[in-house]
Short mmCIF file of C-alpha atoms in Angstrom, two decimals:
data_model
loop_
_atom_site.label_atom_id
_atom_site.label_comp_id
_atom_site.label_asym_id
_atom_site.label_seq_id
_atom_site.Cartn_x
_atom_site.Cartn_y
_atom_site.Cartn_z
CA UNK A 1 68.55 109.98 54.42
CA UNK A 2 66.69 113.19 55.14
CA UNK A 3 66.75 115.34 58.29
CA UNK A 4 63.03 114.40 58.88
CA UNK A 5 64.39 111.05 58.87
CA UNK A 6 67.14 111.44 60.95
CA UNK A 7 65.27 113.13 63.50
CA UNK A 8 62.68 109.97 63.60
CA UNK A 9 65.13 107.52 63.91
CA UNK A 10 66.43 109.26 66.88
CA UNK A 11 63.26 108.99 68.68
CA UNK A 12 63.09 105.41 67.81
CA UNK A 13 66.52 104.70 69.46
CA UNK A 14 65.79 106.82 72.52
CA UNK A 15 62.24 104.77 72.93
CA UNK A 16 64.26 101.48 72.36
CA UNK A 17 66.76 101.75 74.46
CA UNK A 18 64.45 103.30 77.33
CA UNK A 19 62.18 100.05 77.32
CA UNK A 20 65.28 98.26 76.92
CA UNK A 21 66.46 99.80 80.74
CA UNK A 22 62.78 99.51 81.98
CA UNK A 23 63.27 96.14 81.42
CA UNK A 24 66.64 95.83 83.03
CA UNK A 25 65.50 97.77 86.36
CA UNK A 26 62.47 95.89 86.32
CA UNK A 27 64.56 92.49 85.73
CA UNK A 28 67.17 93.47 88.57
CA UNK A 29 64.75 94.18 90.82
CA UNK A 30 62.73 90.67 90.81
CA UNK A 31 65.97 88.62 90.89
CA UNK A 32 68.06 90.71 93.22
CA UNK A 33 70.76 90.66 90.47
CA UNK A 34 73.89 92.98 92.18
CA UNK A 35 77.70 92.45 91.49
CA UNK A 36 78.65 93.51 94.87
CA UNK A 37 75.90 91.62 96.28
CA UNK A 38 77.65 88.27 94.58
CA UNK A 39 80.88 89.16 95.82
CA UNK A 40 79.03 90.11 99.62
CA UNK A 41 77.43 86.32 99.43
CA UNK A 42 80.75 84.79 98.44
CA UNK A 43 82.85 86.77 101.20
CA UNK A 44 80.39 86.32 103.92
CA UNK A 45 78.30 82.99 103.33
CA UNK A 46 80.75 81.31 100.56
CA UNK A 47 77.02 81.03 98.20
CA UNK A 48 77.93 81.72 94.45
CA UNK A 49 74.36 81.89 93.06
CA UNK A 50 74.66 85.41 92.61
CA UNK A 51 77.71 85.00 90.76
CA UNK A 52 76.66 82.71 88.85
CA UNK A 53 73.80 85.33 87.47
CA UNK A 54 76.47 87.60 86.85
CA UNK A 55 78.52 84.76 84.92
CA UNK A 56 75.77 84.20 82.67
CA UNK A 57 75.20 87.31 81.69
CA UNK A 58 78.72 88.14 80.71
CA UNK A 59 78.13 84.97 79.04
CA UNK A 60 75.03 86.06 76.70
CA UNK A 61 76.48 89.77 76.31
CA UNK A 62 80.07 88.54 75.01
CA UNK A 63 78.28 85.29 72.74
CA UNK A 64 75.92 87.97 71.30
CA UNK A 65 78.34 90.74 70.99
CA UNK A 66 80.57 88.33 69.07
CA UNK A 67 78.00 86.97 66.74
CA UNK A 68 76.80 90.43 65.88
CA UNK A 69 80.41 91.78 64.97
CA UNK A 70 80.93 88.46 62.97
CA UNK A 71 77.43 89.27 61.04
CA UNK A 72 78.37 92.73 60.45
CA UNK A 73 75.43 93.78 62.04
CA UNK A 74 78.08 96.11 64.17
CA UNK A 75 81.27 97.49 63.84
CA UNK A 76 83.58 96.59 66.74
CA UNK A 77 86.12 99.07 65.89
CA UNK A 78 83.58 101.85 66.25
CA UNK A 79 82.10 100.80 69.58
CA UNK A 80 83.05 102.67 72.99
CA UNK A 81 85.44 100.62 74.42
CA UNK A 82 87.83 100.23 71.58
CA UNK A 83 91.42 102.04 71.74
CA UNK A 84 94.84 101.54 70.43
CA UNK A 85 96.05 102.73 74.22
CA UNK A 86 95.60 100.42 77.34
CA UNK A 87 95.32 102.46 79.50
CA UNK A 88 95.52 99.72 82.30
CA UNK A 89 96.51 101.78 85.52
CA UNK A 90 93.55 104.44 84.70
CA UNK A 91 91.33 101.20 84.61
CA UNK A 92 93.18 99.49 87.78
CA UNK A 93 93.34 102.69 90.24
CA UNK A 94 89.96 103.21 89.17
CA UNK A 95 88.24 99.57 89.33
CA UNK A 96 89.42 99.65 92.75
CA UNK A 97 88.17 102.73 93.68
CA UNK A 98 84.75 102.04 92.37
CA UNK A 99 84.47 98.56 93.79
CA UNK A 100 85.60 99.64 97.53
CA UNK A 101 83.17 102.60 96.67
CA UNK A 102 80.27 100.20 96.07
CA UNK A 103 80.73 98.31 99.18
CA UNK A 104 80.37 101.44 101.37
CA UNK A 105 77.08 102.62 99.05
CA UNK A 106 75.32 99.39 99.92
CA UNK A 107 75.61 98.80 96.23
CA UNK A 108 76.79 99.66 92.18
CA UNK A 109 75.43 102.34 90.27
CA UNK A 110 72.98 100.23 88.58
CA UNK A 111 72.03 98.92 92.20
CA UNK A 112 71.78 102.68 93.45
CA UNK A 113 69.24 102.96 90.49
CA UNK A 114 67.08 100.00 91.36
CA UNK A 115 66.83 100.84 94.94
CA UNK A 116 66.06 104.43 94.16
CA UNK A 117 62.90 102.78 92.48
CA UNK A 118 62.14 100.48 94.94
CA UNK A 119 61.84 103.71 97.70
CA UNK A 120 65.47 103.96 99.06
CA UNK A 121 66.14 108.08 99.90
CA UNK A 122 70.08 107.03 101.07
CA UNK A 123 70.20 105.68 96.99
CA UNK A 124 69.11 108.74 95.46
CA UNK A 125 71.53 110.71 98.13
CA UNK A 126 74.24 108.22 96.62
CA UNK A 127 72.85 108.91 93.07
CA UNK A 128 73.36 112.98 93.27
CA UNK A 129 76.66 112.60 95.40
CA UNK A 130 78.04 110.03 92.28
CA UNK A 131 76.73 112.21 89.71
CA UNK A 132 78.66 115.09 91.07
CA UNK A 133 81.73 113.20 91.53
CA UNK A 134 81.60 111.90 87.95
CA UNK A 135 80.75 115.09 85.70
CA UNK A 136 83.88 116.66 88.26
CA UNK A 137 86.23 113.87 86.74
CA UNK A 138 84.59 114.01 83.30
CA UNK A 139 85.16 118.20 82.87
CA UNK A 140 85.72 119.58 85.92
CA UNK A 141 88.79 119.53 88.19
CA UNK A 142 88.46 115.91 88.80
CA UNK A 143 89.67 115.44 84.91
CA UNK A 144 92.28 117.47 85.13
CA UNK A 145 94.00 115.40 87.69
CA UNK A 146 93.22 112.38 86.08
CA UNK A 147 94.42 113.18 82.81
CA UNK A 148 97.76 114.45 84.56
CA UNK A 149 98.32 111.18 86.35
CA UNK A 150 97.18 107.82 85.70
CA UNK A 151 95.65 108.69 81.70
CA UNK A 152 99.13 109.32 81.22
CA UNK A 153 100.11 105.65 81.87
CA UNK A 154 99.67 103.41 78.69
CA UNK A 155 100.54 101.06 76.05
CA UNK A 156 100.10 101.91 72.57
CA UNK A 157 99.56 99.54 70.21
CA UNK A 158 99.67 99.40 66.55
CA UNK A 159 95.72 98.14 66.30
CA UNK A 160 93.34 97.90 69.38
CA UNK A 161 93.98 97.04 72.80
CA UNK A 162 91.73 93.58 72.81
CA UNK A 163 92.01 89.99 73.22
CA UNK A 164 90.27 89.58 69.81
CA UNK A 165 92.91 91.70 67.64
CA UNK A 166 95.66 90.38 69.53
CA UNK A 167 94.21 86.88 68.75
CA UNK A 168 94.20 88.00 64.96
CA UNK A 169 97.33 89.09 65.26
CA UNK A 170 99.07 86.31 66.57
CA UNK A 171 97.08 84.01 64.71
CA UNK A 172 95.96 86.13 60.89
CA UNK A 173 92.25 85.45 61.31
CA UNK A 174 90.07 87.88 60.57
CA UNK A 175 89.37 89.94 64.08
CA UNK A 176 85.92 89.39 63.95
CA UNK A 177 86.69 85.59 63.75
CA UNK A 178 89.19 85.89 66.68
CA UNK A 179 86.48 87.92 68.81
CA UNK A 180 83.93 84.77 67.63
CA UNK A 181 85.89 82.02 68.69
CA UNK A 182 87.38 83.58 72.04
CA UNK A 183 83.53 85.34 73.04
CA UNK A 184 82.60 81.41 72.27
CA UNK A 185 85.08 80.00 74.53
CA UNK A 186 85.49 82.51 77.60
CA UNK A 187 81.25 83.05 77.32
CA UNK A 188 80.92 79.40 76.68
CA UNK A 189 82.69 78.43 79.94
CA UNK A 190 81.07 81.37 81.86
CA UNK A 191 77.74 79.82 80.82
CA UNK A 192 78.85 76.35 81.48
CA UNK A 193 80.44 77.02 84.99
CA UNK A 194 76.71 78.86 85.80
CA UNK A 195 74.55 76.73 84.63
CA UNK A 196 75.82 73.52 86.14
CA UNK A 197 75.78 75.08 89.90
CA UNK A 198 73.50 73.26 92.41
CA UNK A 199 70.47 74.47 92.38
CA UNK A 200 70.89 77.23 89.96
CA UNK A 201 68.77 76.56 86.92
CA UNK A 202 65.37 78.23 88.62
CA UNK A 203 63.31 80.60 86.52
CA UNK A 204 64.97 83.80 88.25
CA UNK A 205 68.32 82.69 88.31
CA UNK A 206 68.25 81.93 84.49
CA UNK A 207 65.88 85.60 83.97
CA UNK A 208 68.60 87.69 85.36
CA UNK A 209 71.43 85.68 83.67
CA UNK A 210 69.91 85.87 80.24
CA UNK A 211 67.64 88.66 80.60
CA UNK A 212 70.24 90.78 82.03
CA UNK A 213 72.88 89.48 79.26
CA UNK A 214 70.21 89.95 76.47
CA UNK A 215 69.47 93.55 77.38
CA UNK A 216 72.78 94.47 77.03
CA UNK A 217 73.31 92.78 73.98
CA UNK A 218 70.13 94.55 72.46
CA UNK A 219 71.80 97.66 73.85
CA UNK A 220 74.56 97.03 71.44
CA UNK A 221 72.16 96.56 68.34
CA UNK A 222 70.05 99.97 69.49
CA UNK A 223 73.21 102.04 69.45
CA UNK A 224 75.30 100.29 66.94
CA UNK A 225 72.83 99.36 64.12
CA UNK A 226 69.72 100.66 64.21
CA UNK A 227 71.29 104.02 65.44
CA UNK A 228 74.14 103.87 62.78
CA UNK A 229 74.02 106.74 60.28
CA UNK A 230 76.49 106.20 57.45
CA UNK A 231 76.34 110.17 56.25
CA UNK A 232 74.25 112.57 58.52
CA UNK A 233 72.51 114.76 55.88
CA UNK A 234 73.83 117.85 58.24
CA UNK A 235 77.38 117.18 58.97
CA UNK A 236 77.82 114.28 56.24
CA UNK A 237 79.90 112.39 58.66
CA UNK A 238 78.78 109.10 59.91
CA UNK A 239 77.14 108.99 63.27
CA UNK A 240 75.89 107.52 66.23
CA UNK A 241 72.60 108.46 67.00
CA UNK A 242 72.00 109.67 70.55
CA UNK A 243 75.02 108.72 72.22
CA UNK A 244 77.18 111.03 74.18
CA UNK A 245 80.46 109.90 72.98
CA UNK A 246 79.72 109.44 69.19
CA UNK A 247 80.13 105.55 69.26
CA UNK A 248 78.29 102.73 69.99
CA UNK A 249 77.43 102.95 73.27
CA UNK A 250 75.60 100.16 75.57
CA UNK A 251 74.62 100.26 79.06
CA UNK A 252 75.97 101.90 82.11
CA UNK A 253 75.22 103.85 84.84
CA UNK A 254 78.45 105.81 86.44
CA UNK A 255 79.16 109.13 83.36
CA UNK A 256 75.32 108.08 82.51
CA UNK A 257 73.89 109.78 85.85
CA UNK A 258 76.31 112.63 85.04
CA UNK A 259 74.73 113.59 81.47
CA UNK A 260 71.58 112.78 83.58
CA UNK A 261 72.09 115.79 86.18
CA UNK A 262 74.07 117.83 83.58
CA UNK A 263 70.86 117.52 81.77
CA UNK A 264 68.37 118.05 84.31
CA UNK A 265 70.10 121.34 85.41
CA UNK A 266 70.63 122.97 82.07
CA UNK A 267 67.22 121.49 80.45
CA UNK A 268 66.11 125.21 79.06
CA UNK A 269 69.70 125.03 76.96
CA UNK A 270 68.73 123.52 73.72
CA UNK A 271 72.55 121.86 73.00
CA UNK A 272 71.82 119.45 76.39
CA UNK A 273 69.79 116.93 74.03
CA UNK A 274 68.12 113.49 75.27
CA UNK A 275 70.84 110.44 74.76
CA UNK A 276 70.57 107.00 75.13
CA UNK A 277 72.53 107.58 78.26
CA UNK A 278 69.83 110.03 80.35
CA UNK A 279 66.47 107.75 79.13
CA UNK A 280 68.99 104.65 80.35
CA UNK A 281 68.95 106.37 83.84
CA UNK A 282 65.42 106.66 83.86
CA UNK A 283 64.38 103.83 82.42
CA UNK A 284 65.94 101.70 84.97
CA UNK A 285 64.37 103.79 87.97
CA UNK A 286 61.04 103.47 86.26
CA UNK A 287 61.55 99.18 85.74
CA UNK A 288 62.21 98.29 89.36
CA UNK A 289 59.76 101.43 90.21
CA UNK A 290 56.95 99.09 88.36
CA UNK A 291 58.06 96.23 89.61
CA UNK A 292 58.15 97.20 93.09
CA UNK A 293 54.22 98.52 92.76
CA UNK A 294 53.10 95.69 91.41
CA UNK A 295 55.09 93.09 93.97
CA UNK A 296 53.96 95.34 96.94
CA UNK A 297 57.76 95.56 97.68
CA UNK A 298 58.12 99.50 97.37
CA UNK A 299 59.12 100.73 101.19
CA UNK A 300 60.70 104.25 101.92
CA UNK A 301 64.26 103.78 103.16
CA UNK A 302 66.51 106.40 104.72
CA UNK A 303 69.98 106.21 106.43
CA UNK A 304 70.16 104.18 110.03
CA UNK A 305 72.71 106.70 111.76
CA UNK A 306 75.67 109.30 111.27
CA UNK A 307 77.85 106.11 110.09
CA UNK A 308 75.56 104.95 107.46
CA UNK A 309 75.42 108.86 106.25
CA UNK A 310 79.49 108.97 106.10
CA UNK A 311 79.42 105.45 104.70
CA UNK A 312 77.31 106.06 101.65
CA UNK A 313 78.77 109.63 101.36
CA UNK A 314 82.08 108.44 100.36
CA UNK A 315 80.92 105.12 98.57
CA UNK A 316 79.15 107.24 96.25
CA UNK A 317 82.14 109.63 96.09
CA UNK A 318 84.41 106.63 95.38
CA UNK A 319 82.02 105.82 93.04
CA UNK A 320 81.90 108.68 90.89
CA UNK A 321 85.62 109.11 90.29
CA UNK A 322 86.78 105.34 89.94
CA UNK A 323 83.91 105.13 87.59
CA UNK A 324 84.58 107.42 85.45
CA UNK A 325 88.28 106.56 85.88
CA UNK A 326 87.62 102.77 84.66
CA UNK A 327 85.50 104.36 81.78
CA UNK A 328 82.72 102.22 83.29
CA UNK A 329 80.86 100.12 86.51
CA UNK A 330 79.86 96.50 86.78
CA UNK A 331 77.65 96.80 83.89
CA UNK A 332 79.48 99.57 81.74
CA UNK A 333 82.73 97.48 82.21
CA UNK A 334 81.24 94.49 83.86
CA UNK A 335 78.75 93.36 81.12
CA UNK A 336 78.92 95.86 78.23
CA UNK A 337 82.91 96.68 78.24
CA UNK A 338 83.68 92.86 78.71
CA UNK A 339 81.64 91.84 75.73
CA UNK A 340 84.22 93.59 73.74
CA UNK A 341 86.30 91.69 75.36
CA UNK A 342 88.58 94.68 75.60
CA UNK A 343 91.97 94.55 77.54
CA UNK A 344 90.70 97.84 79.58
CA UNK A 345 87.54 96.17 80.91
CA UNK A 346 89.53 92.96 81.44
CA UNK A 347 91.65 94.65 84.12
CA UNK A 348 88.43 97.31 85.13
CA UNK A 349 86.62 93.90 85.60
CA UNK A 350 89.16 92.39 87.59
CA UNK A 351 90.04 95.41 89.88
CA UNK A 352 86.29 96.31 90.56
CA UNK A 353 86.24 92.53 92.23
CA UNK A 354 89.45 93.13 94.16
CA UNK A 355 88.08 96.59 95.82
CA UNK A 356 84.62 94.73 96.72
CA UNK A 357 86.38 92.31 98.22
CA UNK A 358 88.82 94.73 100.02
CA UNK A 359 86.04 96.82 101.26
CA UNK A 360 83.78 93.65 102.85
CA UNK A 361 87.26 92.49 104.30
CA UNK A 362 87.65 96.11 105.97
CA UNK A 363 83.55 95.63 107.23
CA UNK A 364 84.39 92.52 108.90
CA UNK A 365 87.56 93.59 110.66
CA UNK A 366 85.58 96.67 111.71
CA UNK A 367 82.76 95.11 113.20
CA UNK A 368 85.45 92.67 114.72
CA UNK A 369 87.15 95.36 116.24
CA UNK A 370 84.16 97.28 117.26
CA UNK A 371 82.92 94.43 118.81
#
């Protein structure tokens, strides 16, 4: 493959996975899809539809994930979330951190995004305020605290640190096969479990359960196969195109709005390059931006009081750190980390849940006190 070449296929990845987000913002916004507004529903009115979005989608990514690997289509070894180390307190101190973080920001990173479209000014305060937050625990003083402390916490093991390869292990299938069978059985039931709610098979419950689960899964085939370079005709190493970590990368929104702001502020630098990350960002503001138009749903929003200020203020701080912490959000670990089914996002997953829950739980007693 020539440079000329190289440099083409890039564009096409960047375009890809930019309509790719459009489509996710624009799908988000129409079905109200939110992972702490499923967990708000469930605390507060004990209604699971939301969830059950959410289930679905996890559902699609991890099926389509799975079948890809199996296919060879993508290597699961060379995606983002796959390590030897399980790094399970980094991914437990900072689920919770991002999911009490979320609650206080009136939403998750992709949320913040969506709103931002739809004409909230308190999102895109949260937006800058996470962004900060996350390229400080990325590179700045933020990382060097983390890596001290809870990076150091692990458990090494002799392969990968996922359900799939400790399947194989236990079992000798090939880890592709393992990944096959368990994305078929834990994505099967997810799917199920959704899809036989009351009430729940309407046209937008099933977009933003499939749509939402398909995007990311398309994500994966952007980054990991139509972006895969075997031997880069300038380094002659194989490569990723477009990604910020060198591996196949899929959606999320928390180290994403970092690279964003890193790359907004040093755009005359010509080493701060477009990735699939930054046109991600974008792409998602510009989807529910559309949508919102062409619904007549676009409406300026800004904070209701000094509470709401401090609120969102240290939501979006909480944000920014546990995100990067739990190497992803409800979508980087949520959808695309899960599909991996990788032991980090398994406890990232879980821990996210437990901090939404602790922060609506804090909100009620609160108000209760207050009142």
């Amino acid at each position: 493959m020539q440079v000329a070449q190289v440099v083409a296929l890039n564009t096409q990845v960047l375009w890809a996975s930019f309509v790719l987000s459009v489509l996710f913002g624009a799908v988000a916004n129409r079905t109200h899809f939110c992972t702490m507004g499923a967990v708000s529903d469930i605390v507060n009115m004990s209604e699971w539809t939301r969830l059950r979005q959410w289930g679905l989608a996890i559902g699609v990514a991890m099926i389509g994930f799975a079948t890809m690997a199996h296919l060879g289509l993508i290597d699961p070894t060379k995606v983002l979330y796959y390590s030897a180390r399980w790094i399970w307190l980094s991914a437990l101190v900072g689920g919770l951190m991002f999911g009490f973080g979320m609650v206080l920001a009136s939403g998750c990173a992709s949320k913040t995004l969506v709103r931002i479209g739809s004409g909230s000014l308190k999102s895109l305060i949260v937006l800058i305020v996470m962004g900060v937050a996350a390229f400080a625990t990325l590179k700045g003083i933020g990382a060097v605290i983390r890596a001290a402390s809870v990076d150091r916490v692990a458990v090494e093991f002799a392969t990968a640190a996922s359900l799939p390869h400790w399947l194989a292990a236990a079992t000798d299938l090939p880890v592709t096969v393992a990944g096959l069978a368990l994305a078929l059985m834990l994505g099967g039931a997810l799917m199920v479990w959704a899809l036989t709610g009351d009430d729940f098979c309407t046209r937008d419950n099933l977009l933003a359960g499939v749509g939402i689960g398909g995007v990311v899964v398309a994500m994966w085939w952007v980054s990991g196969h139509l972006g895969h370079v075997l031997e880069h005709p300038q380094t002659l190493e194989e490569t990723f195109l477009a990604t910020n970590s060198g591996r196949a990368e899929a959606l999320s929104f928390v180290a994403p709005v970092a690279y964003s702001l890193d790359w907004i502020m040093f755009f005359s630098d010509q080493s701060k390059v477009l990735t699939i990350a930054v046109v991600s960002v974008l792409g998602v503001i510009v989807g529910s931006w559309g949508y919102a138009l062409a619904s007549r749903t676009f409406r300026w929003e800004g904070f209701g009081g000094t509470e709401d200020v401090a609120n969102h203020l240290v939501g979006a701080l909480l944000m920014g750190v546990g995100g990067v912490t739990a190497m992803g959000c409800t979508v980087g670990q949520g959808l695309s980390g899960i599909s991996t089914l990788s032991a980090n996002s398994v406890v990232a997953l879980a821990s996210i849940l437990a901090g939404a829950v602790a922060a609506l739980r804090y909100q009620i007693w609160r108000l209760n006190r207050i009142g």
